[in-house]
Coordinates of C-alpha atoms in Angstrom, one line a residue:
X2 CA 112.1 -90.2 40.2
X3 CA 110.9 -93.4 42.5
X4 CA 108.2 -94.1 40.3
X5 CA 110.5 -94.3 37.3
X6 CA 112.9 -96.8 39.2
X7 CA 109.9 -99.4 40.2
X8 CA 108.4 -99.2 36.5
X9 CA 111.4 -100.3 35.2
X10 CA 111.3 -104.3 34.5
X11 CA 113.7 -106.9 35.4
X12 CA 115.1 -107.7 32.6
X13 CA 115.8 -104.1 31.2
X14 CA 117.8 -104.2 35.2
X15 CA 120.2 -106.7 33.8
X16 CA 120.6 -105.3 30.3
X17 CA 121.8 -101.6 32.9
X18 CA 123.6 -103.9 34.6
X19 CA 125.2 -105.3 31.8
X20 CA 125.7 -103.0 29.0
X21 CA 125.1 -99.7 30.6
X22 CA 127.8 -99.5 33.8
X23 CA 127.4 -95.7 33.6
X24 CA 123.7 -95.8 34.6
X25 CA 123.8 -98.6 37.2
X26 CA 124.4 -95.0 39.8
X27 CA 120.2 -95.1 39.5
X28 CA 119.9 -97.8 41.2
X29 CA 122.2 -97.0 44.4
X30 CA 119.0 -94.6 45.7
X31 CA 116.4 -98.1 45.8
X32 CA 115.4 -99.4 49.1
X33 CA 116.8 -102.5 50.2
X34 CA 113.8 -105.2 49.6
X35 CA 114.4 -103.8 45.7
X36 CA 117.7 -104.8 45.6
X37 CA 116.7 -108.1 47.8
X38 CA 114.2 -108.6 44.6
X39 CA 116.0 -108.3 42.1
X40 CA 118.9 -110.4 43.5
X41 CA 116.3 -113.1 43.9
X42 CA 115.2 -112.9 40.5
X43 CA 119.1 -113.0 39.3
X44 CA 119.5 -116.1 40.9
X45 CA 116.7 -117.9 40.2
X46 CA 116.9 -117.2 36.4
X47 CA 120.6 -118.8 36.6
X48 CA 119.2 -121.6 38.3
X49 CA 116.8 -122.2 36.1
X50 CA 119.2 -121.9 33.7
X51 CA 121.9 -124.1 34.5
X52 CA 119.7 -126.8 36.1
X53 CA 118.2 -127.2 32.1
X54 CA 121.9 -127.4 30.5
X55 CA 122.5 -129.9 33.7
X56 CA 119.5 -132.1 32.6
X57 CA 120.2 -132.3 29.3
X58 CA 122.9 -133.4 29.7
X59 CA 122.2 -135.9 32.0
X60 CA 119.9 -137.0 29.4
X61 CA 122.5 -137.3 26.9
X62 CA 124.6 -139.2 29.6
X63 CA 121.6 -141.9 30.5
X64 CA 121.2 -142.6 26.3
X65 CA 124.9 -143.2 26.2
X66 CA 124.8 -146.0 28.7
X67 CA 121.6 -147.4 27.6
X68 CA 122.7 -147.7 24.1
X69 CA 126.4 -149.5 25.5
X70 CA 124.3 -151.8 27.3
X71 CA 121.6 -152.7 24.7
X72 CA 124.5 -152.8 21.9
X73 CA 128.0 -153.7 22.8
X74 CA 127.5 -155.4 26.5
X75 CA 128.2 -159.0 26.5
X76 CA 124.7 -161.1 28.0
X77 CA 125.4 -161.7 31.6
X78 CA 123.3 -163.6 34.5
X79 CA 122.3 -162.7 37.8
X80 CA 122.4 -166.1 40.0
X81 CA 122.5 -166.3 44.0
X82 CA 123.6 -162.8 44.4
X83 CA 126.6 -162.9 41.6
X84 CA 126.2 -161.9 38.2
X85 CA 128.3 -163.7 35.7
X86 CA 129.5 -162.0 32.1
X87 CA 129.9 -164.6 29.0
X88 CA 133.6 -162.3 28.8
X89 CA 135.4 -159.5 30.9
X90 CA 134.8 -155.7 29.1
X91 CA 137.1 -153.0 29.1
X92 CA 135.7 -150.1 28.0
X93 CA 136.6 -145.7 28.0
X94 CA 134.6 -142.8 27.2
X95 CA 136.4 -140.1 26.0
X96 CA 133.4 -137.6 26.3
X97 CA 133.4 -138.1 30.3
X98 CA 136.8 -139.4 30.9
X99 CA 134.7 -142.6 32.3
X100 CA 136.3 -145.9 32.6
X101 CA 133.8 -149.5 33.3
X102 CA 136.1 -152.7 33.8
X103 CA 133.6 -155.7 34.1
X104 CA 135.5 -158.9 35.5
X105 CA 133.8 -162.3 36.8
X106 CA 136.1 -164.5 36.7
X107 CA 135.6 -166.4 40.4
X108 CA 139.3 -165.3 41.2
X109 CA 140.3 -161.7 41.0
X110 CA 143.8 -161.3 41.7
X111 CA 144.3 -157.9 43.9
X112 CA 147.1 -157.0 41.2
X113 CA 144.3 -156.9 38.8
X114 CA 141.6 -154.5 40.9
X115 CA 144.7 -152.3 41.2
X116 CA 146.0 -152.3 37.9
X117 CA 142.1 -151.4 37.2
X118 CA 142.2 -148.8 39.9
X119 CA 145.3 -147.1 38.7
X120 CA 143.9 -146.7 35.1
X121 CA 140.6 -144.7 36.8
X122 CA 142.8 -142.1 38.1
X123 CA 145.2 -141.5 35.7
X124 CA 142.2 -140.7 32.7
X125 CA 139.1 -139.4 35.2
X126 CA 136.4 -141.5 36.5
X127 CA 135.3 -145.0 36.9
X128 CA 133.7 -148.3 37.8
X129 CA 135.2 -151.9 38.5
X130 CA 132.2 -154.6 38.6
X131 CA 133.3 -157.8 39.8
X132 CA 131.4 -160.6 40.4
X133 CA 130.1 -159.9 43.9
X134 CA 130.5 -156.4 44.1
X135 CA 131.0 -152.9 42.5
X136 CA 134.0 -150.2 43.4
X137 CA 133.6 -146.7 42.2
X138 CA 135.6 -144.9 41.6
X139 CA 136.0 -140.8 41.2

């Protein structure tokens, strides 16, 4: 009976384990550094797993925001430490409840920053770049 229980692959354990509750019991007789080895094994296929749905979609995130800023960005300079837009951008993302406010005018009224703030928390996620700095928010 032990030889039957090592022979027995790792994936036709998760299909028991899955589809076959009533034959899981052959399993309760394995030593312990089994069971450690097969736990490993779980885990590491649902990490491999969820790290590949992470990073494509990570991908898909990056091509989003390179395609806003090569396409609908207004040109902008960096000088002395501030970077100046040719006009102010408000822009949402449904997809990732993401909101970018871009202001740089040389006065920023604090009413402004948290009128920006307060429309980041009501819808998600978000940036505020002003002229000399950059406030995330999330």
């Amino acid at each position: 009976m032990e030889d039957t229980k090592n022979k027995i692959t790792f994936f036709k354990r998760l299909k028991i384990a899955i589809f076959n509750l009533e034959d899981f019991g052959m399993f309760l007789g394995e030593r312990l550094s089994v069971a450690f080895k097969y736990f490993f094994m779980l885990i590491l296929l649902i990490t491999i797993i969820t790290l590949s749905v992470e990073t494509f979609d990570f991908s898909k995130r990056i091509n989003k925001v390179y395609d806003y800023v090569q396409n609908e960005l207004p040109d902008f300079e960096y000088k002395d430490g501030n970077v100046k837009f040719t006009n102010n951008v408000e822009a949402y993302d449904r997809d990732y409840k993401f909101r970018l406010f871009i202001n740089t005018d040389e006065k920023v009224d604090d009413n402004i920053i948290n009128g920006y703030k307060s429309k980041i928390y009501d819808n998600g996620y978000g940036v505020i770049a002003l002229k000399d700095k950059v406030i995330c928010i999330s």
